[in-house]
Short mmCIF file of C-alpha atoms in Angstrom, two decimals:
data_model
loop_
_atom_site.label_atom_id
_atom_site.label_comp_id
_atom_site.label_asym_id
_atom_site.label_seq_id
_atom_site.Cartn_x
_atom_site.Cartn_y
_atom_site.Cartn_z
CA UNK B 1 9.65 2.07 4.11
CA UNK B 2 12.70 0.79 6.01
CA UNK B 3 11.79 -0.87 9.49
CA UNK B 4 14.63 -2.03 12.01
CA UNK B 5 14.45 -5.12 13.59
CA UNK B 6 16.65 -6.27 16.43
CA UNK B 7 17.93 -10.18 15.37
CA UNK B 8 19.10 -11.08 18.14
CA UNK B 9 16.33 -10.26 21.18
CA UNK B 10 14.07 -12.58 22.15
CA UNK B 11 13.56 -16.78 23.08
CA UNK B 12 13.75 -17.51 19.58
CA UNK B 13 16.45 -15.03 17.36
CA UNK B 14 17.41 -14.93 15.18
CA UNK B 15 15.44 -17.70 13.53
CA UNK B 16 12.32 -15.51 14.37
CA UNK B 17 13.35 -12.22 12.99
CA UNK B 18 14.74 -13.70 9.54
CA UNK B 19 11.69 -15.48 8.81
CA UNK B 20 9.32 -12.78 9.44
CA UNK B 21 11.35 -10.46 7.75
CA UNK B 22 11.56 -12.72 4.35
CA UNK B 23 7.44 -12.96 5.18
CA UNK B 24 7.31 -9.32 5.40
CA UNK B 25 9.23 -7.88 2.31
CA UNK B 26 7.31 -10.03 0.15
CA UNK B 27 3.96 -9.26 1.39
CA UNK B 28 4.28 -5.83 2.82
CA UNK B 29 5.94 -3.67 0.41
CA UNK B 30 8.72 -2.60 2.80
CA UNK B 31 12.73 -2.98 3.36
CA UNK B 32 14.12 -4.54 6.36
CA UNK B 33 17.23 -4.06 8.03
CA UNK B 34 18.33 -6.84 10.41
CA UNK B 35 20.54 -5.61 13.31
CA UNK B 36 22.87 -8.47 14.63
CA UNK B 37 25.57 -10.63 14.08
CA UNK B 38 26.47 -10.67 10.74
CA UNK B 39 27.51 -14.38 10.47
CA UNK B 40 24.95 -15.49 12.27
CA UNK B 41 21.67 -13.69 10.72
CA UNK B 42 23.45 -14.21 6.91
CA UNK B 43 23.65 -18.15 7.75
CA UNK B 44 19.78 -18.06 8.93
CA UNK B 45 18.93 -15.78 5.81
CA UNK B 46 20.78 -18.53 3.32
CA UNK B 47 17.86 -21.06 4.32
CA UNK B 48 15.45 -18.97 2.29
CA UNK B 49 14.81 -17.32 -1.25
CA UNK B 50 13.89 -13.60 -0.73
CA UNK B 51 14.16 -9.86 -2.73
CA UNK B 52 17.97 -9.92 -1.55
CA UNK B 53 18.27 -5.55 -2.29
CA UNK B 54 14.88 -5.61 -0.07
CA UNK B 55 16.76 -7.20 3.30
CA UNK B 56 19.88 -6.08 4.97
CA UNK B 57 22.12 -6.58 7.67
CA UNK B 58 23.71 -4.28 9.75
CA UNK B 59 26.44 -5.36 12.17
CA UNK B 60 25.67 -5.64 16.08
CA UNK B 61 27.79 -8.36 17.95
CA UNK B 62 26.75 -7.50 21.41
CA UNK B 63 23.22 -8.97 22.74
CA UNK B 64 21.63 -6.84 26.02
CA UNK B 65 20.15 -9.55 27.79
CA UNK B 66 16.60 -9.36 29.97
CA UNK B 67 19.35 -9.88 33.54
CA UNK B 68 21.44 -6.97 32.96
CA UNK B 69 20.67 -3.38 34.44
CA UNK B 70 19.17 -1.68 31.34
CA UNK B 71 20.38 2.13 31.65
CA UNK B 72 23.94 1.27 31.86
CA UNK B 73 23.64 -1.58 29.91
CA UNK B 74 22.36 1.12 26.99
CA UNK B 75 25.25 3.09 27.93
CA UNK B 76 28.32 0.80 28.00
CA UNK B 77 27.02 -1.62 25.25
CA UNK B 78 27.37 0.36 22.11
CA UNK B 79 27.66 -2.56 20.00
CA UNK B 80 24.13 -4.27 21.44
CA UNK B 81 21.83 -4.77 18.50
CA UNK B 82 19.21 -2.80 20.53
CA UNK B 83 21.69 0.09 21.09
CA UNK B 84 22.53 0.10 17.29
CA UNK B 85 19.20 -0.13 15.67
CA UNK B 86 17.66 2.52 18.27
CA UNK B 87 21.38 4.77 16.94
CA UNK B 88 20.06 4.46 13.34
CA UNK B 89 16.91 5.43 13.75
CA UNK B 90 17.72 8.55 15.65
CA UNK B 91 20.18 8.69 12.64
CA UNK B 92 16.68 8.74 10.03
CA UNK B 93 18.40 4.82 8.33
CA UNK B 94 15.17 3.80 9.21
CA UNK B 95 11.50 4.65 9.29
CA UNK B 96 10.65 2.89 13.04
CA UNK B 97 12.43 0.27 14.98
CA UNK B 98 11.02 -3.19 16.54
CA UNK B 99 12.83 -5.74 19.20
CA UNK B 100 11.57 -8.59 21.19
CA UNK B 101 14.59 -8.47 23.53
CA UNK B 102 14.68 -6.49 26.89
CA UNK B 103 11.82 -4.52 27.70
CA UNK B 104 13.93 -2.70 30.00
CA UNK B 105 16.62 -2.38 27.34
CA UNK B 106 14.15 -1.33 24.62
CA UNK B 107 12.64 1.61 27.29
CA UNK B 108 16.16 2.83 27.93
CA UNK B 109 17.29 2.88 24.00
CA UNK B 110 13.94 4.87 23.11
CA UNK B 111 14.26 7.39 25.48
CA UNK B 112 18.08 7.99 25.64
CA UNK B 113 18.79 7.57 22.13
CA UNK B 114 15.66 7.96 19.87
CA UNK B 115 14.42 10.60 22.44
CA UNK B 116 10.95 12.32 23.86
CA UNK B 117 8.25 14.29 21.80
CA UNK B 118 8.61 17.73 23.47
CA UNK B 119 6.53 18.02 26.24
CA UNK B 120 5.87 14.27 26.91
CA UNK B 121 6.86 13.36 30.62
CA UNK B 122 7.14 9.84 30.13
CA UNK B 123 6.62 7.42 26.85
CA UNK B 124 4.34 4.59 28.01
CA UNK B 125 3.54 1.18 26.67
CA UNK B 126 1.00 0.44 24.23
CA UNK B 127 -0.76 -3.09 24.18
CA UNK B 128 -3.55 -3.34 21.51
CA UNK B 129 -5.84 -6.05 23.49
CA UNK B 130 -8.67 -8.26 21.97
CA UNK B 131 -12.33 -7.46 23.45
CA UNK B 132 -15.82 -8.42 22.45
CA UNK B 133 -15.81 -5.17 20.33
CA UNK B 134 -12.99 -5.36 18.53
CA UNK B 135 -9.44 -4.60 19.81
CA UNK B 136 -8.49 -2.15 22.17
CA UNK B 137 -5.87 -0.09 23.66
CA UNK B 138 -4.51 -0.81 27.08
CA UNK B 139 -1.49 2.11 28.37
CA UNK B 140 0.35 1.83 30.17
CA UNK B 141 1.07 -1.79 30.16
CA UNK B 142 4.54 -1.62 32.41
CA UNK B 143 6.91 1.24 31.44
CA UNK B 144 5.69 3.52 34.35
CA UNK B 145 4.92 1.79 38.07
CA UNK B 146 5.22 5.22 39.69
CA UNK B 147 2.82 8.04 37.99
CA UNK B 148 1.67 11.47 38.56
CA UNK B 149 -2.16 12.50 37.25
CA UNK B 150 0.04 14.41 34.42
CA UNK B 151 1.31 10.91 33.46
CA UNK B 152 -2.23 9.35 33.14
CA UNK B 153 -4.29 12.25 30.71
CA UNK B 154 -0.73 12.46 28.53
CA UNK B 155 -1.10 8.34 27.99
CA UNK B 156 -4.75 9.07 27.27
CA UNK B 157 -3.81 11.24 24.98
CA UNK B 158 -1.62 9.04 23.04
CA UNK B 159 -3.76 6.30 23.21
CA UNK B 160 -6.71 8.21 21.99
CA UNK B 161 -4.32 9.76 18.91
CA UNK B 162 -3.50 5.78 18.21
CA UNK B 163 -6.77 4.31 18.18
CA UNK B 164 -8.24 7.74 15.42
CA UNK B 165 -5.28 7.45 13.19
CA UNK B 166 -4.58 3.41 13.11
CA UNK B 167 -7.81 1.88 14.13
CA UNK B 168 -9.76 4.38 12.49
CA UNK B 169 -12.33 4.52 15.73
CA UNK B 170 -13.85 7.87 15.45
CA UNK B 171 -13.59 9.68 18.76
CA UNK B 172 -11.82 6.82 20.80
CA UNK B 173 -13.47 6.54 24.43
CA UNK B 174 -11.10 6.77 26.87
CA UNK B 175 -11.49 5.04 30.22
CA UNK B 176 -9.13 5.23 33.47
CA UNK B 177 -8.69 1.91 35.16
CA UNK B 178 -10.79 2.02 38.59
CA UNK B 179 -11.99 0.15 41.67
CA UNK B 180 -15.53 1.10 40.76
CA UNK B 181 -17.82 3.19 38.42
CA UNK B 182 -18.26 6.37 40.40
CA UNK B 183 -15.80 9.33 40.53
CA UNK B 184 -14.86 8.93 43.77
CA UNK B 185 -13.65 5.81 44.13
CA UNK B 186 -10.89 4.55 43.12
CA UNK B 187 -7.01 5.84 45.29
CA UNK B 188 -5.51 9.09 45.41
CA UNK B 189 -3.88 9.10 42.10
CA UNK B 190 -7.38 7.72 40.17
CA UNK B 191 -9.15 10.22 41.90
CA UNK B 192 -6.91 13.29 41.01
CA UNK B 193 -6.57 12.19 37.69
CA UNK B 194 -10.24 11.71 36.57
CA UNK B 195 -10.89 15.85 36.87
CA UNK B 196 -7.73 16.40 35.13
CA UNK B 197 -9.02 13.78 32.48
CA UNK B 198 -12.38 15.27 31.98
CA UNK B 199 -10.79 18.42 31.10
CA UNK B 200 -8.13 16.95 28.48
CA UNK B 201 -9.03 17.05 24.33
CA UNK B 202 -10.17 13.11 24.53
CA UNK B 203 -13.77 11.48 24.76
CA UNK B 204 -13.43 11.14 28.88
CA UNK B 205 -15.94 8.22 29.32
CA UNK B 206 -15.03 7.76 33.51
CA UNK B 207 -13.83 5.51 35.38
CA UNK B 208 -14.18 1.59 34.57
CA UNK B 209 -13.39 -1.70 36.00
CA UNK B 210 -11.16 -4.91 35.74
CA UNK B 211 -14.54 -6.13 33.80
CA UNK B 212 -14.73 -4.14 31.17
CA UNK B 213 -11.19 -4.55 29.69
CA UNK B 214 -12.70 -7.94 27.94
CA UNK B 215 -16.21 -6.14 26.87
CA UNK B 216 -14.48 -3.47 24.83
CA UNK B 217 -16.10 -0.88 26.98
CA UNK B 218 -13.45 1.95 26.28
CA UNK B 219 -11.56 2.08 23.37
CA UNK B 220 -8.32 3.38 25.50
CA UNK B 221 -7.79 1.94 28.98
CA UNK B 222 -5.22 3.90 31.13
CA UNK B 223 -3.67 3.01 34.00
CA UNK B 224 -0.29 3.38 35.59
CA UNK B 225 1.80 0.73 34.70
CA UNK B 226 2.14 -1.76 37.49
CA UNK B 227 -1.92 -2.20 37.00
CA UNK B 228 -1.43 -2.19 32.93
CA UNK B 229 1.29 -4.64 33.05
CA UNK B 230 -0.95 -6.99 35.90
CA UNK B 231 -3.83 -6.40 33.59
CA UNK B 232 -2.18 -7.58 30.57
CA UNK B 233 -0.13 -11.07 31.47
CA UNK B 234 -3.92 -11.67 33.46
CA UNK B 235 -5.59 -11.37 29.55
CA UNK B 236 -2.39 -13.51 28.22
CA UNK B 237 -2.90 -15.85 30.77
CA UNK B 238 -6.61 -16.53 30.61
CA UNK B 239 -6.01 -17.04 26.55
CA UNK B 240 -4.01 -19.91 27.18
CA UNK B 241 -5.78 -21.30 29.69
CA UNK B 242 -9.29 -21.05 28.02
CA UNK B 243 -8.14 -21.90 24.27
CA UNK B 244 -6.12 -25.02 26.38
CA UNK B 245 -9.52 -26.11 27.95
CA UNK B 246 -10.77 -26.01 24.65
CA UNK B 247 -8.92 -28.00 23.05
CA UNK B 248 -9.44 -30.48 26.22
CA UNK B 249 -13.09 -30.40 26.04
CA UNK B 250 -13.50 -31.52 22.51
CA UNK B 251 -10.94 -34.39 22.78
CA UNK B 252 -12.67 -35.53 25.38
CA UNK B 253 -14.15 -38.84 23.48
CA UNK B 254 -15.62 -39.82 20.54
CA UNK B 255 -19.15 -37.71 20.73
CA UNK B 256 -17.01 -34.16 21.46
CA UNK B 257 -14.86 -35.35 18.44
CA UNK B 258 -17.53 -35.11 16.66
CA UNK B 259 -19.56 -32.97 17.46
CA UNK B 260 -16.27 -30.43 17.57
CA UNK B 261 -16.10 -30.80 13.52
CA UNK B 262 -19.41 -28.44 13.80
CA UNK B 263 -18.17 -25.46 15.36
CA UNK B 264 -14.16 -25.27 14.59
CA UNK B 265 -14.53 -22.61 12.60
CA UNK B 266 -16.33 -20.53 15.21
CA UNK B 267 -13.78 -22.00 17.49
CA UNK B 268 -11.05 -21.37 15.12
CA UNK B 269 -11.75 -17.32 15.25
CA UNK B 270 -11.88 -17.10 18.54
CA UNK B 271 -8.26 -18.25 19.07
CA UNK B 272 -7.63 -15.75 16.71
CA UNK B 273 -9.27 -13.10 18.06
CA UNK B 274 -7.43 -14.14 21.61
CA UNK B 275 -4.09 -14.75 20.14
CA UNK B 276 -1.48 -11.68 21.15
CA UNK B 277 0.83 -12.81 17.91
CA UNK B 278 -2.26 -11.13 15.53
CA UNK B 279 -2.23 -7.83 17.25
CA UNK B 280 1.98 -7.34 16.72
CA UNK B 281 4.08 -5.60 19.35
CA UNK B 282 3.56 -2.84 22.13
CA UNK B 283 3.74 0.28 21.24
CA UNK B 284 6.21 2.64 23.37
CA UNK B 285 3.99 5.83 22.29
CA UNK B 286 5.74 8.63 23.34
CA UNK B 287 9.29 8.72 21.36
CA UNK B 288 10.11 10.98 18.56
CA UNK B 289 10.16 8.00 16.12
CA UNK B 290 8.07 4.58 16.17
CA UNK B 291 9.65 2.21 18.13
CA UNK B 292 7.92 -1.45 18.48
CA UNK B 293 8.22 -4.04 21.56
CA UNK B 294 7.56 -7.42 20.65
CA UNK B 295 6.90 -10.33 22.90
CA UNK B 296 10.20 -12.28 24.41
CA UNK B 297 7.98 -15.31 23.21
CA UNK B 298 7.72 -13.82 19.69
CA UNK B 299 7.84 -16.30 16.98
CA UNK B 300 8.00 -15.77 13.23
CA UNK B 301 4.11 -14.82 12.75
CA UNK B 302 4.07 -12.64 16.20
CA UNK B 303 7.05 -10.99 14.21
CA UNK B 304 5.41 -9.93 10.93
CA UNK B 305 3.20 -9.09 12.50
CA UNK B 306 4.48 -6.54 14.64
CA UNK B 307 6.37 -5.61 11.56
CA UNK B 308 3.29 -4.82 9.67
CA UNK B 309 2.36 -2.79 12.94
CA UNK B 310 5.35 -0.17 12.72
CA UNK B 311 4.12 -0.15 9.28
CA UNK B 312 0.82 1.20 9.74
CA UNK B 313 2.80 3.44 12.70
CA UNK B 314 4.76 4.86 10.39
CA UNK B 315 1.79 5.29 7.67
CA UNK B 316 -1.13 7.16 10.07
CA UNK B 317 1.90 9.11 11.05
CA UNK B 318 0.76 8.86 14.67
CA UNK B 319 3.63 11.33 15.95
CA UNK B 320 2.48 14.16 14.71
CA UNK B 321 -1.16 13.52 15.51
CA UNK B 322 0.18 13.40 19.16
CA UNK B 323 2.21 16.27 18.86
CA UNK B 324 -0.53 18.82 17.58
CA UNK B 325 -2.74 17.08 20.68
CA UNK B 326 -0.34 18.18 22.74
CA UNK B 327 -0.06 21.21 21.71
CA UNK B 328 -3.05 23.14 24.26
CA UNK B 329 -2.03 20.61 26.96
CA UNK B 330 1.49 20.82 27.40
CA UNK B 331 3.18 19.96 31.39
CA UNK B 332 6.66 21.17 31.96
#
C-alpha cells in the first residue's frame, strides 16, 4: 500500500511528516511517497536510517498557505505539494493521501481533482473524537457551513459506513445535533433533516445535545460544518485546559506530588484518550479516493497516527461501502 504525504504542509513541516514516514515504513507495512521540495526532504531524511526502497520523493516546488484563496490557488499552483499529491492519487499513483496544510486547499483539491463519489452532493469532514464510550465520529466538522437536509442525511450515511467498516461498530447509532432531544426542537434545517434521517438507511436515534458529545450517546454525530467546527474546537480546547489544570493540581505541593504517584497511570490513560494526536486526522468523506486532513499543528506522532488511519481507510474499503449505501438514497 502506498500513502502520499504532503511533506510541506503544516506548522512542523517537513520535520514531522518525514519523521512519521520513517516510523510508518518500519511499523505499518506501507510505502510512503513524500511530496514536496526534493532538496529539503532529502536533507531531513538524511538524519534517519530506514528501508530506502519504502520511501520515495516526488518533487513539488510550491506550497499553498492558509492565507491564499483555496480554489484559485489549487487551479493556478500546479506545482503545489497538495495539488501534486491529489493528481497522483487521482491517477492511481497512491492509495490514499494526507496533508497537514491548508484545509481549504485540501478540500478544493479533493473536490476538483480527486472528485466526488457518484451521488454525493458535498464531501464532508469527519473527525474522530474521544468520549466516555470510546471514539465517536463528528460529521461535518467544518467543510460545509451552509447545508440542506439532503446533505446532512448523506453525512449520516457516510459516517455510519466509516464507523461500521473501520471502527467495527455494529449498527452505529446516528444522532442529529440540536438544542433539545424532542423531534420539534432546533432550527429549520434540523427539523427538516430529522424526518429524512428517520427514513434513511441508518440507525437513527433522534436528536442529541452538546452534552452527548463527550458522553458518547451517538456513534455518529451529524451537523452542518459551522456547528461541527465549534464542537470540535471546544473539545480540543477542553482537552488542553483539563490537561494543564491536572498538571498544576498535582504539582501544587509535596503532598499532591506524592498523591500523583498513585494515580499517574490513570491520569496518563486519560490524557491519551483526550489527545487528538492519537486519533489521526480528519477524513474527507465523499471523495472517490481516501483523503485525510491532518491537524495544522501535528507533530510526528499525529502524522504517524494519520498515516495509520489512512491505511485502515484503504484496507476496510470505506468508499465502496459508502457507494453501496447510497444506491437507494441518491439525491441528484
